[in-house]
Amino acid sequence: MRRRSLTPSTVQRLSICMDTKKPTGLGKRHIQAAMAFMCFALAYSMRVNLSVAIVAMTEPLDKDLMVLDWDSSEQGLILSSFNCGYIILNIPGGHLSRVLGPKYLMFGAIMVSSVMTLLVPYIALNFNWIVFCSSRVLIGLSQGFIYPSINTLMSKWAPPEERSKLVSFVYIGSQFGTMVTLFAAGYLAASSWGWPSVFYITGLCGLLWSAIWLYVGVNTPDCHPSISDNERDYIKASLPNSSDISSLMPTPWKQILTSKPVWALAFTHLCQNWGNSVLFNMLPNFINHILGFGIGNDGLIVSLMYLLMCILAGIFSLMTDYCNKRKLLPLTFVRKAWNTLAHWGTALFMVLLTFTASSNVATIALLTIITSLNAATYLGFLSNHIDLSPNFAGLLMGITNGLSNISSFSGPVVTGFIVNDETNRGEWMIAFYISAATYFLGNSVFLLFGSAEIQSWNDPIVQEEKSTKVTRYSEHVTSTT
């Protein structure tokens, strides 16, 4: 196995690391992680609020509000319209977050999402479903910056020793936002305030976060005005593969687009998003129409599922950091093991749903396991982008997340066409079988071709210098012979 030579900046960081102790207590890196957590939570609250509210919007729960005449196929298109916009700006977002920094991209994404969310009730009640879809596309467009920007942020703020805890904590914000929104949205929609309150509250929370983020958000430790020298040196010294000049590096497009681990990661992400899109968008309808729970109760049930997922994510991340700190297992093995638990475990329990038709309790138990097992993906493929290339982690996330949202769009659409009768359990099971197959296939590819090794193109400047030296040496040999 060929060893990579250390660059001068890496040697300097390692020498600093020998003299730098890990800072104790709450640091600036934890504040950045907490704000990124809330960014994800609010982004997902504005993404999934419609999946609960649409039940109240299309059923006569409130005599004072107009019932919207959207059939199941139109509802599938409406729920998928977010992803039509979301898919477009992920790759540009990954590039811009590296060049410009993630702070203002995250601010703009949440600000635009919040304003458009506040306008949802007015648009729904005064325009047709096609115009409503357009408004959701705009929300999706704005949120296309979020995943790659946060990945770029964490590549600069999360030391490897704490990476599993910090990154999984940040990513679990998406499930926390989903959990709280599904819990509250059901009761809000069934209350005297009606379903418009779901959108007003989530939109206002987004505006509040945007104001706070402008004050506390910082792109890198070097840019922070009040970080301690000890914490800054600790973070920088522990990230030898994350360059201070990554924003100036040329993008190694050819190497990235011909990398087997990157394509394995992208395919796994694609399959994950198909299954998740069905769970996120269609699960409240399944619980409401198949299991017979009311709109308030189905939000409570789904939110409890995501609560367990949040708890498991915390436990899994502690286990992973323990293994990594003591080097008990290779990082590639750890990533693949967690991803296998998440994807193959979910596929198995989706198939087992077939045998629980006579018991609502057993169905809810299996759905809870299916949802909670997804916590392992945060230690699996979702953390793999930073493993492969800290300098281009945001761009990698933009590529894989952008491509994967092809399935985020098509998943609910296909499910909407399959489930013509929302009270027909057999039609729902076909949709779940398809999701199980995609989970199984995605993880199979990740096991065969995935890797957690730093890629050689992570530092294209060093690679260019090496290439130049080889060329000069070849020219010298040719001239002397």
Coordinates of C-alpha atoms in Angstrom, one line a residue:
M1 CA 0.0 0.0 0.0
R2 CA 1.5 3.3 -1.1
R3 CA 1.9 5.9 1.6
R4 CA 0.9 9.5 1.0
S5 CA 3.5 12.1 1.7
L6 CA 2.7 14.8 4.2
T7 CA 2.4 18.4 3.0
P8 CA 4.1 21.2 5.0
S9 CA 0.7 22.4 6.3
T10 CA -0.1 18.9 7.5
V11 CA 3.2 18.6 9.3
Q12 CA 2.7 22.0 10.9
R13 CA -0.8 20.9 12.1
L14 CA 0.5 17.7 13.5
S15 CA 3.2 19.5 15.4
I16 CA 0.6 21.8 16.8
C17 CA -1.6 18.9 17.7
M18 CA 1.2 17.4 19.9
D19 CA 1.1 20.5 22.1
T20 CA -2.7 21.1 22.0
K21 CA -5.0 19.6 24.6
K22 CA -8.7 19.0 23.9
P23 CA -10.7 21.9 25.3
T24 CA -13.2 21.0 27.9
G25 CA -16.8 22.2 28.3
L26 CA -19.0 23.9 25.7
G27 CA -17.0 25.4 22.8
K28 CA -17.8 27.4 19.8
R29 CA -17.8 24.2 17.7
H30 CA -20.8 23.0 19.8
I31 CA -22.6 26.3 19.2
Q32 CA -22.1 26.0 15.4
A33 CA -23.3 22.4 15.6
A34 CA -26.4 23.4 17.6
M35 CA -27.3 26.1 15.1
A36 CA -26.8 23.6 12.2
F37 CA -29.0 21.1 14.1
M38 CA -31.8 23.8 14.3
C39 CA -31.3 24.6 10.6
F40 CA -32.0 21.0 9.7
A41 CA -34.9 20.9 12.1
L42 CA -36.6 23.9 10.6
A43 CA -35.8 22.9 7.1
Y44 CA -37.5 19.6 7.6
S45 CA -40.4 21.1 9.5
M46 CA -41.2 23.2 6.4
R47 CA -40.7 20.2 4.2
V48 CA -42.9 17.7 6.1
N49 CA -45.6 20.0 7.5
L50 CA -47.7 19.5 4.3
S51 CA -47.7 15.7 4.7
V52 CA -49.9 16.1 7.8
A53 CA -51.7 19.2 6.9
I54 CA -52.8 17.9 3.5
V55 CA -55.1 15.4 5.3
A56 CA -57.0 18.3 6.9
M57 CA -56.8 20.4 3.7
T58 CA -58.6 17.7 1.7
E59 CA -61.1 16.4 4.3
P60 CA -64.0 18.4 5.9
L61 CA -62.6 18.9 9.4
D62 CA -63.4 22.6 9.7
K63 CA -66.6 24.0 8.3
D64 CA -65.1 27.5 8.2
L65 CA -62.3 26.4 5.8
M66 CA -62.7 25.4 2.2
V67 CA -62.0 21.7 1.5
L68 CA -59.5 21.4 -1.4
D69 CA -60.5 19.0 -4.1
W70 CA -57.2 17.2 -4.6
D71 CA -57.4 13.5 -5.6
S72 CA -54.7 10.9 -4.5
S73 CA -52.7 11.4 -7.8
E74 CA -52.7 15.2 -7.4
Q75 CA -51.7 14.8 -3.8
G76 CA -48.7 12.6 -4.8
L77 CA -47.6 15.3 -7.3
I78 CA -48.1 18.1 -4.7
L79 CA -46.1 16.2 -2.1
S80 CA -43.3 15.6 -4.6
S81 CA -43.2 19.1 -6.0
F82 CA -40.8 20.2 -3.3
N83 CA -38.2 17.8 -4.7
C84 CA -38.6 19.2 -8.3
G85 CA -36.9 22.4 -7.0
Y86 CA -34.7 20.8 -4.4
I87 CA -32.8 18.7 -7.0
I88 CA -31.7 21.7 -9.0
L89 CA -29.4 23.7 -6.7
N90 CA -27.6 20.9 -4.7
I91 CA -24.5 20.8 -6.9
P92 CA -24.2 24.6 -7.3
G93 CA -24.8 24.8 -3.5
G94 CA -21.9 22.4 -2.9
H95 CA -19.6 24.5 -5.0
L96 CA -20.7 27.8 -3.7
S97 CA -20.5 26.7 0.0
R98 CA -16.8 25.9 -0.6
V99 CA -16.0 29.1 -2.5
L100 CA -18.2 31.6 -0.6
G101 CA -18.7 29.9 2.7
P102 CA -21.9 28.2 4.1
K103 CA -23.1 31.0 6.4
Y104 CA -25.1 33.2 4.1
L105 CA -26.3 30.3 1.9
M106 CA -27.9 28.7 5.0
F107 CA -29.4 32.1 6.0
G108 CA -30.9 32.7 2.5
A109 CA -32.2 29.1 2.3
I110 CA -34.1 29.3 5.6
M111 CA -35.3 32.9 5.0
V112 CA -36.8 32.1 1.6
S113 CA -38.3 28.9 2.8
S114 CA -39.9 30.7 5.8
V115 CA -41.5 33.5 3.7
M116 CA -42.9 31.0 1.2
T117 CA -44.2 28.8 4.0
L118 CA -46.1 31.7 5.5
L119 CA -47.7 32.3 2.1
V120 CA -48.9 28.6 1.7
P121 CA -52.4 29.1 3.1
Y122 CA -53.2 32.1 0.9
I123 CA -51.9 30.3 -2.2
A124 CA -53.8 27.0 -1.4
L125 CA -57.1 28.8 -0.8
N126 CA -56.9 31.2 -3.7
F127 CA -55.2 29.3 -6.5
N128 CA -55.4 25.8 -8.1
W129 CA -53.2 22.9 -7.2
I130 CA -50.7 23.6 -10.0
V131 CA -49.9 27.1 -8.6
F132 CA -49.6 25.5 -5.2
C133 CA -47.1 23.0 -6.6
S134 CA -45.1 26.0 -7.9
S135 CA -44.8 27.5 -4.4
R136 CA -43.5 24.2 -3.1
V137 CA -41.0 24.1 -5.9
L138 CA -39.7 27.5 -4.7
I139 CA -39.3 26.2 -1.2
G140 CA -37.4 23.2 -2.6
L141 CA -35.1 25.4 -4.7
S142 CA -34.1 27.4 -1.6
Q143 CA -33.4 24.3 0.5
G144 CA -31.1 22.9 -2.1
F145 CA -28.3 24.8 -0.5
I146 CA -28.8 23.4 3.0
Y147 CA -27.3 19.9 2.9
P148 CA -24.1 20.8 1.1
S149 CA -23.6 24.0 3.1
I150 CA -24.0 22.2 6.4
N151 CA -21.6 19.5 5.2
T152 CA -19.1 22.2 4.4
L153 CA -19.6 23.8 7.8
M154 CA -19.1 20.5 9.7
S155 CA -16.0 19.6 7.6
K156 CA -14.3 22.8 9.2
W157 CA -15.7 22.5 12.7
A158 CA -16.0 18.8 13.6
P159 CA -12.7 17.2 14.8
P160 CA -12.4 13.4 13.9
E161 CA -12.4 12.4 17.5
E162 CA -15.9 14.1 17.9
R163 CA -17.1 13.8 14.3
S164 CA -19.6 11.0 14.8
K165 CA -21.2 12.8 17.8
L166 CA -21.3 16.2 16.2
V167 CA -22.3 15.1 12.7
S168 CA -25.0 12.7 13.8
F169 CA -26.3 15.3 16.2
V170 CA -26.5 17.8 13.4
Y171 CA -28.2 15.4 11.0
I172 CA -30.6 14.2 13.6
G173 CA -32.0 17.7 13.5
S174 CA -33.9 16.6 10.4
Q175 CA -35.7 13.9 12.4
F176 CA -36.2 16.1 15.4
G177 CA -37.9 18.7 13.1
T178 CA -39.9 16.0 11.6
M179 CA -40.9 14.6 15.0
V180 CA -42.0 17.9 16.5
T181 CA -43.8 19.0 13.3
L182 CA -45.7 15.8 12.9
F183 CA -46.7 15.8 16.6
A184 CA -47.8 19.5 16.6
A185 CA -49.2 19.7 13.1
G186 CA -51.8 17.0 13.7
Y187 CA -53.2 18.8 16.8
L188 CA -52.9 22.3 15.2
A189 CA -54.7 21.1 12.1
A190 CA -57.5 19.6 14.2
S191 CA -57.8 22.6 16.5
S192 CA -59.9 25.7 16.0
W193 CA -57.0 27.4 14.4
G194 CA -57.1 25.0 11.5
W195 CA -54.4 23.7 9.1
P196 CA -53.2 27.3 8.2
S197 CA -51.6 27.5 11.7
V198 CA -49.2 24.7 10.8
F199 CA -47.6 26.8 8.1
Y200 CA -47.7 30.1 10.1
I201 CA -45.9 28.7 13.1
T202 CA -43.2 26.8 11.2
G203 CA -42.6 29.9 8.9
L204 CA -42.2 32.2 11.9
C205 CA -39.8 29.8 13.6
G206 CA -37.7 29.9 10.5
L207 CA -37.5 33.7 10.5
L208 CA -36.4 33.7 14.1
W209 CA -33.6 31.2 13.4
S210 CA -32.4 33.3 10.4
A211 CA -32.0 36.4 12.7
I212 CA -30.0 34.5 15.3
W213 CA -27.8 32.8 12.7
L214 CA -26.7 36.1 11.2
Y215 CA -25.3 36.9 14.6
V216 CA -23.7 33.6 15.7
G217 CA -22.9 31.8 12.4
V218 CA -19.3 31.5 11.4
N219 CA -17.8 29.7 8.4
T220 CA -14.5 28.5 9.9
P221 CA -12.7 28.6 13.3
D222 CA -10.2 31.1 11.9
C223 CA -13.1 33.5 11.1
H224 CA -14.6 33.3 14.6
P225 CA -14.1 36.6 16.6
S226 CA -14.2 35.1 20.1
I227 CA -13.0 31.5 19.8
S228 CA -10.2 30.6 22.2
D229 CA -6.7 29.9 20.8
N230 CA -6.8 26.5 22.4
E231 CA -10.0 25.4 20.7
R232 CA -9.0 26.9 17.3
D233 CA -5.7 25.1 17.4
Y234 CA -7.3 21.9 18.5
I235 CA -9.8 21.9 15.7
K236 CA -7.3 22.9 13.0
A237 CA -4.6 20.5 14.2
S238 CA -7.1 17.5 14.2
L239 CA -8.1 18.2 10.6
P240 CA -4.9 17.7 8.6
N241 CA -6.8 16.9 5.4
S242 CA -9.0 20.0 5.6
S243 CA -7.0 22.8 3.9
D244 CA -7.2 26.5 4.9
I245 CA -7.3 27.4 1.3
S246 CA -9.9 24.9 0.1
S247 CA -12.0 27.8 -1.3
L248 CA -9.2 28.6 -3.7
M249 CA -8.6 25.0 -4.9
P250 CA -9.5 24.0 -8.4
T251 CA -12.3 21.5 -8.5
P252 CA -11.1 18.0 -9.6
W253 CA -14.2 17.3 -11.5
K254 CA -12.8 14.4 -13.6
Q255 CA -11.4 12.6 -10.5
I256 CA -14.7 13.0 -8.6
L257 CA -16.9 11.9 -11.5
T258 CA -14.8 8.8 -12.1
S259 CA -14.4 7.8 -8.5
K260 CA -16.0 4.4 -7.6
P261 CA -16.6 5.3 -3.9
V262 CA -18.3 8.5 -5.0
W263 CA -20.7 6.7 -7.4
A264 CA -21.3 4.0 -4.7
L265 CA -22.2 6.8 -2.3
A266 CA -24.5 8.5 -4.8
F267 CA -26.3 5.3 -5.6
T268 CA -26.8 4.4 -1.9
H269 CA -28.1 7.9 -1.4
L270 CA -30.5 7.5 -4.3
C271 CA -32.0 4.3 -2.9
Q272 CA -32.2 5.8 0.7
N273 CA -34.2 8.7 -0.6
W274 CA -36.7 6.6 -2.3
G275 CA -37.5 4.7 0.9
N276 CA -37.4 7.9 3.0
S277 CA -39.7 9.8 0.6
V278 CA -42.4 7.1 1.0
L279 CA -42.0 7.1 4.8
F280 CA -41.9 10.9 5.3
N281 CA -44.6 11.9 2.9
M282 CA -47.0 8.9 2.9
L283 CA -46.8 7.5 6.4
P284 CA -49.4 9.8 8.0
N285 CA -51.9 8.9 5.3
F286 CA -51.2 5.2 5.8
I287 CA -51.8 5.5 9.6
N288 CA -54.9 7.6 9.0
H289 CA -56.6 5.5 6.3
I290 CA -55.3 1.9 7.0
L291 CA -55.0 1.9 10.8
G292 CA -57.9 4.2 11.4
F293 CA -56.3 6.8 13.7
G294 CA -57.5 10.4 13.6
I295 CA -55.4 13.2 12.3
G296 CA -54.3 14.3 15.8
N297 CA -53.3 10.7 16.8
D298 CA -51.4 9.9 13.6
G299 CA -49.1 12.9 14.1
L300 CA -48.5 11.7 17.7
I301 CA -47.7 8.2 16.6
V302 CA -45.3 9.2 13.8
S303 CA -43.5 11.7 16.1
L304 CA -42.9 9.0 18.7
M305 CA -41.3 6.9 16.0
Y306 CA -38.9 9.7 15.2
L307 CA -38.2 10.3 18.9
L308 CA -36.9 6.8 19.2
M309 CA -34.8 7.4 16.1
C310 CA -33.2 10.5 17.7
I311 CA -32.4 8.5 20.8
L312 CA -30.8 5.6 18.8
A313 CA -28.8 8.1 16.8
G314 CA -27.2 9.4 20.0
I315 CA -26.4 5.9 21.2
F316 CA -25.0 4.8 17.9
S317 CA -22.8 7.9 17.6
L318 CA -21.3 7.3 21.1
M319 CA -20.5 3.7 20.1
T320 CA -18.9 4.9 16.8
D321 CA -16.7 7.5 18.5
Y322 CA -15.6 5.0 21.1
C323 CA -14.5 2.6 18.3
N324 CA -12.8 5.3 16.3
K325 CA -10.9 6.8 19.3
R326 CA -9.5 3.4 20.2
K327 CA -9.1 2.3 16.6
L328 CA -10.9 -0.9 17.3
L329 CA -12.3 -1.3 13.8
P330 CA -11.4 0.2 10.4
L331 CA -13.5 3.2 9.6
T332 CA -14.7 1.7 6.3
F333 CA -16.0 -1.4 8.1
V334 CA -17.8 0.8 10.7
R335 CA -19.5 2.9 7.9
K336 CA -20.6 -0.3 6.1
A337 CA -21.8 -2.0 9.3
W338 CA -24.0 0.8 10.3
N339 CA -25.4 1.3 6.8
T340 CA -26.2 -2.4 6.6
L341 CA -28.1 -2.3 9.9
A342 CA -30.1 0.7 8.5
H343 CA -30.9 -0.5 5.0
W344 CA -31.1 -4.2 5.2
G345 CA -32.8 -4.1 8.6
T346 CA -35.4 -1.6 7.2
A347 CA -35.9 -3.8 4.1
L348 CA -36.5 -6.9 6.3
F349 CA -39.1 -5.2 8.5
M350 CA -40.9 -3.7 5.5
V351 CA -41.4 -7.1 4.1
L352 CA -42.7 -8.4 7.5
L353 CA -45.4 -5.7 7.4
T354 CA -47.3 -8.2 5.2
F355 CA -47.9 -10.5 8.2
T356 CA -49.4 -7.8 10.5
A357 CA -52.6 -7.1 8.7
S358 CA -54.7 -8.4 11.6
S359 CA -53.0 -6.3 14.3
N360 CA -52.6 -2.6 14.4
V361 CA -50.2 -2.9 17.4
A362 CA -47.9 -5.2 15.5
T363 CA -48.0 -2.8 12.5
I364 CA -47.2 0.2 14.6
A365 CA -44.3 -1.7 16.2
L366 CA -42.8 -2.7 12.9
L367 CA -43.2 0.9 11.5
T368 CA -41.4 2.2 14.6
I369 CA -38.5 -0.2 14.1
I370 CA -38.4 0.7 10.4
T371 CA -38.2 4.4 11.2
S372 CA -35.8 4.2 14.1
L373 CA -33.3 2.0 12.2
N374 CA -32.7 4.8 9.8
A375 CA -30.7 6.5 12.6
A376 CA -27.8 4.2 11.6
T377 CA -27.5 6.0 8.2
Y378 CA -26.0 9.0 10.0
L379 CA -23.0 6.9 11.0
G380 CA -23.1 5.1 7.6
F381 CA -23.2 6.7 4.2
L382 CA -24.2 10.2 5.3
S383 CA -20.9 10.6 7.2
N384 CA -19.0 9.2 4.3
H385 CA -18.7 12.5 2.3
I386 CA -16.4 14.0 4.8
D387 CA -14.4 10.8 5.0
L388 CA -13.7 10.8 1.3
S389 CA -12.8 14.5 1.0
P390 CA -13.0 17.1 3.7
N391 CA -12.0 19.8 1.3
F392 CA -14.9 18.9 -1.1
A393 CA -17.4 17.5 1.4
G394 CA -20.0 20.0 0.5
L395 CA -19.7 19.4 -3.2
L396 CA -19.9 15.7 -2.7
M397 CA -23.0 16.1 -0.7
G398 CA -24.4 18.4 -3.4
I399 CA -23.8 15.8 -6.1
T400 CA -25.2 12.8 -4.2
N401 CA -28.1 14.6 -2.6
G402 CA -29.0 16.3 -5.8
L403 CA -29.0 13.0 -7.8
S404 CA -30.8 11.2 -5.0
N405 CA -33.7 13.6 -5.1
I406 CA -34.7 12.1 -8.4
S407 CA -36.1 9.3 -6.3
S408 CA -37.4 11.7 -3.6
F409 CA -39.6 13.1 -6.4
S410 CA -40.5 9.9 -8.1
G411 CA -41.2 7.9 -4.8
P412 CA -44.3 9.7 -3.7
V413 CA -45.5 10.1 -7.3
V414 CA -45.2 6.3 -8.0
T415 CA -46.8 5.6 -4.6
G416 CA -49.7 8.0 -5.4
F417 CA -50.4 6.1 -8.6
I418 CA -50.0 2.7 -6.9
V419 CA -52.3 3.6 -4.0
N420 CA -55.5 4.5 -5.9
D421 CA -57.6 3.5 -2.9
E422 CA -56.0 4.8 0.3
T423 CA -58.0 2.3 2.4
N424 CA -56.5 -0.7 0.4
R425 CA -53.7 -2.3 2.4
G426 CA -52.6 -4.4 -0.5
E427 CA -51.8 -1.4 -2.6
W428 CA -49.8 0.1 0.3
M429 CA -47.8 -3.1 0.6
I430 CA -46.8 -3.0 -3.0
A431 CA -45.3 0.5 -2.4
F432 CA -43.5 -0.8 0.7
Y433 CA -42.1 -3.8 -1.2
I434 CA -40.6 -1.5 -3.8
S435 CA -39.0 0.6 -1.0
A436 CA -37.6 -2.5 0.6
A437 CA -36.0 -3.6 -2.7
T438 CA -34.3 -0.2 -3.1
Y439 CA -32.9 -0.3 0.4
F440 CA -31.5 -3.7 -0.2
L441 CA -29.9 -2.8 -3.6
G442 CA -28.5 0.5 -2.3
N443 CA -26.6 -1.1 0.6
S444 CA -25.3 -3.9 -1.6
V445 CA -23.6 -1.4 -3.9
F446 CA -22.2 0.4 -0.9
L447 CA -20.8 -2.8 0.6
L448 CA -19.1 -3.7 -2.7
F449 CA -17.6 -0.3 -3.8
G450 CA -17.9 2.1 -0.8
S451 CA -14.8 3.3 1.1
A452 CA -13.9 5.7 4.0
E453 CA -10.3 6.3 2.8
I454 CA -9.2 9.9 2.1
Q455 CA -9.1 10.2 -1.7
S456 CA -6.0 11.4 -3.5
W457 CA -7.9 14.2 -5.2
N458 CA -8.8 15.8 -1.9
D459 CA -5.8 18.1 -2.3
P460 CA -5.6 18.9 -6.1
I461 CA -2.9 21.5 -5.6
V462 CA -0.5 18.8 -4.1
Q463 CA -1.6 16.4 -6.9
E464 CA -0.8 19.0 -9.5
E465 CA 2.6 19.6 -8.0
K466 CA 3.3 15.9 -8.0
S467 CA 2.2 15.6 -11.6
T468 CA 4.4 18.5 -12.6
K469 CA 7.4 16.9 -10.9
V470 CA 6.8 13.6 -12.7
T471 CA 6.5 15.4 -16.0
R472 CA 9.7 17.3 -15.5
Y473 CA 11.5 14.1 -14.4
S474 CA 10.2 12.3 -17.6
E475 CA 11.4 15.2 -19.7
H476 CA 14.8 15.1 -18.0
V477 CA 15.2 11.4 -18.6
T478 CA 14.2 11.7 -22.2
S479 CA 16.6 14.6 -22.9
T480 CA 19.6 12.7 -21.2
T481 CA 18.9 9.6 -23.2

